[in-house]
Structure formats: C-alpha cells, structure tokens
Coordinates of C-alpha atoms in Angstrom, one line a residue:
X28 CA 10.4 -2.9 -3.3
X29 CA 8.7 -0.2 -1.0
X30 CA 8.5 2.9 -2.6
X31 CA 8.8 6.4 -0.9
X32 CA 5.5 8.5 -0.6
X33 CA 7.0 10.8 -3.5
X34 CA 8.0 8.2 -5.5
X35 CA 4.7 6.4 -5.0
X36 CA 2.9 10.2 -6.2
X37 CA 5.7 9.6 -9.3
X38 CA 4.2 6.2 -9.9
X39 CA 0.9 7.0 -9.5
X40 CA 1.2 10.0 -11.8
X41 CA 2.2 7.8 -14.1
X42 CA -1.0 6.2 -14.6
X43 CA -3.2 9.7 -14.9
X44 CA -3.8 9.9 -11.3
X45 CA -4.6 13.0 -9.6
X46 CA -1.4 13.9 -7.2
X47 CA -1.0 17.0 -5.1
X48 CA 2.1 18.7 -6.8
X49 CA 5.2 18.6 -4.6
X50 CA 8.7 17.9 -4.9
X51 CA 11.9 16.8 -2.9
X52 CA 14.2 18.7 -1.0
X53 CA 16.9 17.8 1.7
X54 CA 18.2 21.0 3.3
X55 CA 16.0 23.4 3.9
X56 CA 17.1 26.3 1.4
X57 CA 15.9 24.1 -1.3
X58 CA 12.5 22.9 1.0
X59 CA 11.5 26.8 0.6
X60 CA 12.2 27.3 -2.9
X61 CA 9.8 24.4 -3.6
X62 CA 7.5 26.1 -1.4
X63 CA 7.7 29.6 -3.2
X64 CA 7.6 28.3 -6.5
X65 CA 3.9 26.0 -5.2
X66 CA 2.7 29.1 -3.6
X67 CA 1.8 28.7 0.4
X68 CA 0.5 27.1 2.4
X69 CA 2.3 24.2 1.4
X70 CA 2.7 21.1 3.7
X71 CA 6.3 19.7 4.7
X72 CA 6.6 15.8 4.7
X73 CA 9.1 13.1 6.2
X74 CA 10.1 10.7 3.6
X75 CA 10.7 7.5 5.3
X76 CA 10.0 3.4 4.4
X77 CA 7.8 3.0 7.6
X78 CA 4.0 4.8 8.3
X79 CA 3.5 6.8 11.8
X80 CA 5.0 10.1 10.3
X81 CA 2.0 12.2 11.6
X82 CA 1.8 11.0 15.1
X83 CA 6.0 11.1 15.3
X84 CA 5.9 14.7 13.9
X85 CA 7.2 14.1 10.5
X86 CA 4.5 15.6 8.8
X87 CA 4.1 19.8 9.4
X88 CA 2.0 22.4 7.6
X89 CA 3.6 26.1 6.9
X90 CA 2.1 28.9 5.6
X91 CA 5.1 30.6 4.8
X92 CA 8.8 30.4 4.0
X93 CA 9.7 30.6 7.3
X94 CA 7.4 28.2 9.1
X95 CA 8.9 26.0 5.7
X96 CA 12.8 26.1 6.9
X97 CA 12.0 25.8 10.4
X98 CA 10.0 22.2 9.6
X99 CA 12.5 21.4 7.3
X100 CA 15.1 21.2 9.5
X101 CA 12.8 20.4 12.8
X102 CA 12.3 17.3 10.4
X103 CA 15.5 16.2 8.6
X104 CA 17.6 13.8 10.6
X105 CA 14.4 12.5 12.5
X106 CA 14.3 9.2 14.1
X107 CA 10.3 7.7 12.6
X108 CA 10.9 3.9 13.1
X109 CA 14.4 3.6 13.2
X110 CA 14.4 5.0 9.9
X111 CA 16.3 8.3 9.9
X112 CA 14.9 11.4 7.5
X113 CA 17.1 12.0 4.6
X114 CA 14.4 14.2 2.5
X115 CA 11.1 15.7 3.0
X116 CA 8.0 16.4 0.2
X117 CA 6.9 19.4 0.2
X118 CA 3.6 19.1 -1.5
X119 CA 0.6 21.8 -1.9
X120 CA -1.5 21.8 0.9
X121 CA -5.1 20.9 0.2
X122 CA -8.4 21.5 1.4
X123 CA -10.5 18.2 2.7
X124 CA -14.2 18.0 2.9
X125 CA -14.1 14.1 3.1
X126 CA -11.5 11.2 3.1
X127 CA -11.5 7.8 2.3
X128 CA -9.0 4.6 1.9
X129 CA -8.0 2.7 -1.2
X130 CA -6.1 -0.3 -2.2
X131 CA -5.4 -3.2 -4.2
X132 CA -3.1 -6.1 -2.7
X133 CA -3.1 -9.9 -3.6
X134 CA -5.4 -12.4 -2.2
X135 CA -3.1 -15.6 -2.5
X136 CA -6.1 -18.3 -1.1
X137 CA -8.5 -16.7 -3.3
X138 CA -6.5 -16.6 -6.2
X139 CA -7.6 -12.9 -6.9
X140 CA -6.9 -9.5 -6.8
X141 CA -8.6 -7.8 -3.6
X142 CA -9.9 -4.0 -3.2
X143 CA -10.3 -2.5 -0.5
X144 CA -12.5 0.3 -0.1
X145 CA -13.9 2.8 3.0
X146 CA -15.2 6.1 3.9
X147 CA -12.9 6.1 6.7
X148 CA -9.4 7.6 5.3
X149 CA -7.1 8.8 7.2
X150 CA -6.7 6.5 9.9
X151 CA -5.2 3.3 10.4
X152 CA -7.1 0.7 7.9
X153 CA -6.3 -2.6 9.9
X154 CA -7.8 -0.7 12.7
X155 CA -11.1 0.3 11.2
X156 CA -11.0 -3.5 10.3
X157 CA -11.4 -4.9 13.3
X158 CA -13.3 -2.3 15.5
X159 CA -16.1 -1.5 12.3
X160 CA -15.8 -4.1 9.7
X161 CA -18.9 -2.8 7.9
X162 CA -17.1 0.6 7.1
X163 CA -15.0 -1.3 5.1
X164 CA -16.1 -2.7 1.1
X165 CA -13.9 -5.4 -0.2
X166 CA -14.0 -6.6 -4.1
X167 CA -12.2 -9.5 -5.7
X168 CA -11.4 -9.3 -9.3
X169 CA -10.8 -11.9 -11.8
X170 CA -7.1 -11.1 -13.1
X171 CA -8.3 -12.2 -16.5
X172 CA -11.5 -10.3 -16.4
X173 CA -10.1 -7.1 -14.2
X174 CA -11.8 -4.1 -13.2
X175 CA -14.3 -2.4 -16.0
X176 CA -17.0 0.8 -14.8
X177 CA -19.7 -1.2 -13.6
X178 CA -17.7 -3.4 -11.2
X179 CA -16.2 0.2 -10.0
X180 CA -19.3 2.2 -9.6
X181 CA -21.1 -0.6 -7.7
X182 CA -18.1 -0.9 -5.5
X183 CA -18.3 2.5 -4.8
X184 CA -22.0 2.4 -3.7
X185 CA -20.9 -0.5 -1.6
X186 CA -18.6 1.5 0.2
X187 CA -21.0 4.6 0.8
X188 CA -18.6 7.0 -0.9
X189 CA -20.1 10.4 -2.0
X190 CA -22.6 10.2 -4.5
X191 CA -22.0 13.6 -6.1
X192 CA -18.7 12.5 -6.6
X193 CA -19.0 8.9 -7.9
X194 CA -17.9 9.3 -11.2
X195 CA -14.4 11.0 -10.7
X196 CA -14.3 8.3 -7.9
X197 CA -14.9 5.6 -10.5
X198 CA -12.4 6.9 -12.6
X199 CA -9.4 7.4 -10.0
X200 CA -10.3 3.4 -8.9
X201 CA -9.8 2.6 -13.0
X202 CA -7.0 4.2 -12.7
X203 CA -5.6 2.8 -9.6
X204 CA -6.2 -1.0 -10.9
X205 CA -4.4 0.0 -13.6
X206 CA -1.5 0.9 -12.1
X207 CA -1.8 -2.0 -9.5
X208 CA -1.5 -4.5 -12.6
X209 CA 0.6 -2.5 -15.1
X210 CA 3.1 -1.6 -12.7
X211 CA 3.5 -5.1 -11.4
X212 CA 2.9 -3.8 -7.8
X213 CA 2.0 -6.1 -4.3
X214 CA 0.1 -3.1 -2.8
X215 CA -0.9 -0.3 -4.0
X216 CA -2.9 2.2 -1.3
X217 CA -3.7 5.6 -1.0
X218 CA -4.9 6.6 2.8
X219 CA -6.1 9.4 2.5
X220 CA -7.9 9.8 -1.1
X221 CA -9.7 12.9 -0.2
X222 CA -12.7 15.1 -1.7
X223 CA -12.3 18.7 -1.9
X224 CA -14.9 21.2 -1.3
X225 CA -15.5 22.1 -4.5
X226 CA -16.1 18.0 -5.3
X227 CA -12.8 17.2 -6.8
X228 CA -10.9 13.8 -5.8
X229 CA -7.3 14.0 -4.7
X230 CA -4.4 11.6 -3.5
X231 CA -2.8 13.1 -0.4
X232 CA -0.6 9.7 0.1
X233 CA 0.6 7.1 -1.6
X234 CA 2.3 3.5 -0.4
X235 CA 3.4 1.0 -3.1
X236 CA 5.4 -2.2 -2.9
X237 CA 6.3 -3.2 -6.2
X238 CA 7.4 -6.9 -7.3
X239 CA 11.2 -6.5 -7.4
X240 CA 10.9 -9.6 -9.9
X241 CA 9.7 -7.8 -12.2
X242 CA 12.4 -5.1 -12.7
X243 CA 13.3 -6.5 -16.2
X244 CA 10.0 -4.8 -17.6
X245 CA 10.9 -1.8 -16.1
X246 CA 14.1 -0.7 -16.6
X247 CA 13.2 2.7 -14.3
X248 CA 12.6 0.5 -11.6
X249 CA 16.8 0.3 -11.0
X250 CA 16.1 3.6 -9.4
X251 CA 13.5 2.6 -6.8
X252 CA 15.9 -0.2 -5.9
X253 CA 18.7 1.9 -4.9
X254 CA 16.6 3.5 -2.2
X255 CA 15.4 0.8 -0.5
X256 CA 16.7 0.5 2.9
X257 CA 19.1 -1.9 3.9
X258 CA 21.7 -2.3 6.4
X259 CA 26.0 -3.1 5.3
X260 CA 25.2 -6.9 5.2
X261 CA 22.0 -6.3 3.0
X262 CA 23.8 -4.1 0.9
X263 CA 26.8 -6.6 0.6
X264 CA 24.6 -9.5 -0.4
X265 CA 22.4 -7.2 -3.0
X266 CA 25.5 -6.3 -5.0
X267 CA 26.4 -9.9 -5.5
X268 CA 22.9 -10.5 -6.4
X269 CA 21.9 -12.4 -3.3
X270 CA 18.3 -13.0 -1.6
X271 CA 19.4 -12.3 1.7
X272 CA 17.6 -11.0 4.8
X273 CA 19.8 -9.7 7.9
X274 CA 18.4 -10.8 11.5
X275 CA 19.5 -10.7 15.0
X276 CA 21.3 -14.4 16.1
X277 CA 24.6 -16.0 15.5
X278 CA 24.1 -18.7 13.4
X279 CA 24.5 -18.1 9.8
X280 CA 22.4 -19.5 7.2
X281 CA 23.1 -20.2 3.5
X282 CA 20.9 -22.8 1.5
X283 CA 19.3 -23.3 -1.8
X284 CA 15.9 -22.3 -2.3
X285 CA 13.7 -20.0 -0.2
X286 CA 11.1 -23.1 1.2
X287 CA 14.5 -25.1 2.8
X288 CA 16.5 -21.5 3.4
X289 CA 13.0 -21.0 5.6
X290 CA 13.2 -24.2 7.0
X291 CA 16.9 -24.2 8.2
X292 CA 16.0 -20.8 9.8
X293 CA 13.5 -23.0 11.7
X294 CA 15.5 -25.9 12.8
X295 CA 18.2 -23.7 14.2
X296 CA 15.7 -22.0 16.6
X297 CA 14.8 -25.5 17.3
X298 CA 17.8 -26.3 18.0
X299 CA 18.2 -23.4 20.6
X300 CA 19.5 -21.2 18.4
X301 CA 18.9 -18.0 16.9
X302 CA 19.4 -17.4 12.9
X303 CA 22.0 -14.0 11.9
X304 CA 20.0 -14.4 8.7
X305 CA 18.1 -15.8 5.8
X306 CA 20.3 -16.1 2.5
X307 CA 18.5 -18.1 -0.4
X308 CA 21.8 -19.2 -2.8
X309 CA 18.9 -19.9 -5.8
X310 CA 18.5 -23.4 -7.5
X311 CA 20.8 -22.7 -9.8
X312 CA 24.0 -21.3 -7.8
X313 CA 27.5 -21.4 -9.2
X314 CA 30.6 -21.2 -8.0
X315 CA 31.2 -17.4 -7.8
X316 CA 27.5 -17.4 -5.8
X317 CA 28.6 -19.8 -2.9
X318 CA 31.8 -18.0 -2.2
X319 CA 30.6 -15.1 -2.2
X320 CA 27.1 -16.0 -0.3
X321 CA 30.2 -17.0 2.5
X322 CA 31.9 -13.9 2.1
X323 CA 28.6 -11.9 3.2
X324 CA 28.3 -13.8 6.0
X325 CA 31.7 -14.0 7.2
X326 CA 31.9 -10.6 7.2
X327 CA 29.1 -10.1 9.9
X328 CA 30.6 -9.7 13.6
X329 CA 27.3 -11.5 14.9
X330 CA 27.9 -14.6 13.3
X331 CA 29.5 -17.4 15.2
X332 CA 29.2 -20.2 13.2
X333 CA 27.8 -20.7 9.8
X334 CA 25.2 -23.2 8.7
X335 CA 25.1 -24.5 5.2
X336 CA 22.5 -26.7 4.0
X337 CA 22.5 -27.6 0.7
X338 CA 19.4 -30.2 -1.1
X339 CA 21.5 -30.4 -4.5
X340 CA 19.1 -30.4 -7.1
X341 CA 20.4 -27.9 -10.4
X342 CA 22.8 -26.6 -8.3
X343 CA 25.5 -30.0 -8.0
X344 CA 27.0 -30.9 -4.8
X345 CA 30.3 -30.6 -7.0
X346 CA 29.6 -27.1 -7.5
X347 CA 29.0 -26.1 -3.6
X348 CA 31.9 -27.8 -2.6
X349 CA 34.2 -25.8 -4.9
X350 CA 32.7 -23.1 -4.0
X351 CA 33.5 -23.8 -0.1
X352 CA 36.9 -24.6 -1.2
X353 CA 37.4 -21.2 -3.2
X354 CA 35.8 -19.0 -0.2
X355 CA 37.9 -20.8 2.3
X356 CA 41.3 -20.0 -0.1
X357 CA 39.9 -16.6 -0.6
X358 CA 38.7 -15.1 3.0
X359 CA 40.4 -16.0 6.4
X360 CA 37.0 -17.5 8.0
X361 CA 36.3 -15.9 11.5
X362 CA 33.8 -18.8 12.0
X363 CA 33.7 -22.4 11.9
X364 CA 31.2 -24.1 8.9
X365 CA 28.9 -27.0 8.9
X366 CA 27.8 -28.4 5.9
X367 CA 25.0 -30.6 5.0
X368 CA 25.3 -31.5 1.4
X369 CA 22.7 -34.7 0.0
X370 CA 21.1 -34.3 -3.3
X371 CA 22.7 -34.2 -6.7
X372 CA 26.3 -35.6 -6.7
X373 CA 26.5 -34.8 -2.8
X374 CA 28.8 -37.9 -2.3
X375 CA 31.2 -36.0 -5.1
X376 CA 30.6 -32.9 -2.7
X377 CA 31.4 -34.3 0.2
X378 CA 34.3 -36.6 -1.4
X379 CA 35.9 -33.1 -2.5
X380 CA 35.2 -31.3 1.2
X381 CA 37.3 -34.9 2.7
X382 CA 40.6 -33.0 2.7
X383 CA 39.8 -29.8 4.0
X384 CA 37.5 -31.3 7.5
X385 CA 38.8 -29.7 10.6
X386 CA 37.8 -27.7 13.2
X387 CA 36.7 -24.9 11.3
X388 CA 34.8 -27.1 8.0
X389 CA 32.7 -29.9 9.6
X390 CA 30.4 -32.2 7.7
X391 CA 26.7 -33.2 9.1
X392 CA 24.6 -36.3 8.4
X393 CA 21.3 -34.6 8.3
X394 CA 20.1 -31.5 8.5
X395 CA 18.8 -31.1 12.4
X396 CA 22.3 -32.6 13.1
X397 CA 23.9 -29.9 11.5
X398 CA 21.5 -27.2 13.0
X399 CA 22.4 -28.6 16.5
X400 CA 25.9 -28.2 15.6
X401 CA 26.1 -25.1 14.6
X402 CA 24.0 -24.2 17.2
X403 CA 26.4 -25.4 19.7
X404 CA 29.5 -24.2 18.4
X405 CA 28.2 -20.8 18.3
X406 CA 27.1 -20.7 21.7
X407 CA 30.9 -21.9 22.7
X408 CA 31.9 -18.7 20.9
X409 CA 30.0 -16.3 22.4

C-alpha cells in the first residue's frame, strides 16, 4: 500500500518523528483556514500516489490567505501522472539551510534491510545514483540485530551529513528504522530531510509503501487501503478479496498462485497476445472465489477471451470446475473460456466441465495450447 505524503507525515509521527505540521483540505475555503490557523507562509501541496509534483506544479508556497485559495484551486483537479488531485497539504513552510535523503527498503539477495543515506536531498535519488555514486552511503542491517547508535552515527559520518547536527540526525535515523520495521513497511523515505538554520532536523516529505499483508496487525491500516488508487476492475476484484492487477490486452487471465498467474501472463505474450490482466485465485480458492474471479473479468469490455489455468494443488480441480459451472449459470459470459485444469483431481474437473464444452467453454491439453487459443480467439473478436 502506497501511502499519501500526509498520511506518510501521520505514520511517521507516529514513531516520534519530527513532521512539519499541516493538515488536509479539498476546496479551498477549508485550504485557508488550515493556513490561518498555522500562521503564514504556509506551503500548499498536491496529494497524489505518483512523485513529480514540484516540476508539474503541484506544489506552491503562499504567504497569505489569498495566494492560499488561489493555489488551492490552481491545484485541485490537476492532472500529476494520470493521477488527478483530490486534496492538497497545506503544511508550515520551513526554512532550509541543508537537505539530505533517507530510506530504508528491502534488500532481497542480501537478505537485509538496506539504508540509504546522502547529502544530496531534494532531488531525484536514482539520479544521484548513477551520475555521483559516492554521494550516496548505503548500510545493511541484520534484521535480528537492527539499527542501535553506533551503527547510526557511523553511518552518518559515512554519508558526510553535518556534524553539528549529528546527534538529532542519529536520532531521527533510530527513529525512522523503527518505523521501517514496526510498521511493517517496503520503503520508507523521506527526500528532503532538511536542517534548519538554527540546527534543527525536519521531514519535509514522506513516501511509504507498507506490506498490505500485514493489515491484520494493524487494524488502522483499513484506512490506508481505501485510498489506494485503483481503477473499476481493481476495485471490483479488491472487494471480493482478489489479487488482481488490471493491464492493457484482451486476454484474460485467472490462475492459482502468483509464480504460474506470472507465468500464464508470459505465455500469452508468447503466444502473440497481450494479457487484460494478472488475477492470482490463491492456493486455496473456493467456489465463491472462481466465480467470482470470472465475474471481474467478464465484466471488463477489453477482454475477448478469457484464459484459465489452473495447477490443482489445495485448491481441487472439482472445486474450479464448479466454480466455472456456477459463474457460467450466474453471468451471461461476453467471452469465450479456455481452461487448462491438471493437478489435484483435474480428471474429476474436467469430467464435470464434459457437458458444458462448446464454443464459449473449451478445454486445453497444456498450458501454451491453451495460451495459443485464447490468443487466437481473441484476436477473431476484435
């Protein structure tokens, strides 16, 4: 789950971190009474699931209540992305004497968490990467052994951070880890983390991706979920609890288990085809979950034909077919099915699917046969 930049500050906060204060508005009446109750200036931000807000005008200072509407609504409706402005922050502004970059993400291969450190906030990190590598300090930390003062302070000297302000520095990094683990977050980064004149350490951004996984040990997380962005068919899919991902062909895709749901996705643009989507049915799908996985994707006007490939393992080939059976009795289909069923009790499966073969339910032997066949029927419909 991506988080908002004010509900990344929210998160952060959470954890003892030093946000700017700020709070949400989406009309512009409401964008100057934040204002006047912070005191000006104040700065007037897009909030939107995708960076480049600066450089596309979504971010705007104002020194008064004025300069605040007129931003506001300069702001509200804009296009950053192809993600259009529903709210803005409107945070104090602050005074900068230095910034730098932070973060924590996953390192997979290494099997560890990686920091990432610089003295050159503010800008695009991947970039800074790859034209200066050496402005950039990197730490790996044991998950078991995690992130204590000394590991912090040397990283910090790594980096070339200011000295004067090392120790709030160390602290805000303490702090960061902790909400990195704690929170059960992919990413956490803050671009800029800036140094005031007078030598105090602020967060003047925030991104955060937090493992949606791990909603069940945070029951406020519901809330971060309901604003992630996502388009009718992702919406459909997410309410029937659904790991689905919309994309731009005509084949649709159902199967069981993100590795082979990948895989088909594959074979189909092998095929010469082009995928609508990725929908992962889960190991251990029921009835109810294949006919209504069928539902979502009947329901898409790109679709031509649907793919279903199915390596029965928990989930029973009795148990898909039923499910087939149910959707087809439930939902006129606007497109034609092939199945590939093998695995646990496929020949039941496909004993059960016998009846209902035509033109619109057809059985494959393997599954770059069926890929090929759905490939071609959908390019007869279009």
């Amino acid at each position: 789950m991506d988080l908002l930049e004010y509900q990344g500050k929210q998160f952060f906060a959470r954890f003892g971190l030093p946000v700017s204060p700020g709070l949400v508005a989406d009309r512009s009446s409401g964008a100057v009474a934040i204002a006047e109750r912070l005191g000006f200036p104040v700065v007037v931000k897009a909030q939107v699931h995708v960076g480049g807000r600066g450089k596309a005008g979504g971010i705007r200072p104002a020194r008064n209540a004025e300069e605040v509407a007129e931003a506001t609504e300069s702001i509200l409706g804009m296009d950053i992305g192809g993600h259009s402005v529903k709210c803005v922050l409107v945070e104090e502004a602050a005074e900068i004497a230095a910034e730098y970059y932070a973060g924590f993400t996953l390192d997979r291969s290494a099997r560890r968490y990686l920091g990432i450190l610089s003295a050159r906030g503010g800008v695009d990190i991947e970039g800074v990467a790859e034209s200066d590598p050496d402005a950039i300090a990197k730490t790996w930390i044991d998950p078991v052994e995690g992130l204590d003062e000394a590991g912090a302070r040397s990283w910090v000297r790594a980096a070339r951070l200011d000295e004067g302000a090392a120790d709030e520095l160390v602290e805000v990094l303490i702090k960061l880890y902790g909400a990195f683990v704690e929170g059960d977050a992919d990413l956490v980064e803050i671009n800029p983390l800036i140094l005031t004149p007078d030598g105090r350490v602020r967060v003047l951004d925030a991104k955060v991706t937090l493992d949606g996984n791990s909603r069940f040990r945070h029951p406020g997380y519901g809330e971060y979920d309901a604003t992630q962005p996502r388009d009718v068919r992702e919406r459909a899919a997410h309410a029937r609890g659904l790991q689905y991902v919309g994309l731009e062909g005509t084949v649709g895709v159902i199967a069981n288990g993100a590795g082979l749901a990948m895989s088909t996705v594959d074979v189909v643009a092998q095929a010469g085809g082009s995928a609508a989507n990725f929908l992962d049915i889960g190991g251990g799908a029921d009835v109810d979950t294949m006919a209504g996985a069928l539902e979502v994707i009947n329901n898409d006007p790109a679709v031509r034909a649907i793919f279903i490939n199915i390596f029965g393992g928990i989930v029973k080939g009795e148990v898909v077919a039923q499910g087939i059976l149910d959707a087809l009795d439930r939902v006129e289909m606007r497109s034609p099915i092939v199945l590939r069923l093998d695995g646990t009790n496929a020949t039941e499966g496909r004993a059960m699917i016998e009846s209902r073969l035509s033109d619109m339910l057809i059985l494959a032997d393997s599954m770059p046969a069926g890929a090929a066949r759905a490939v071609e029927l959908a390019g007869a419909a279009s």
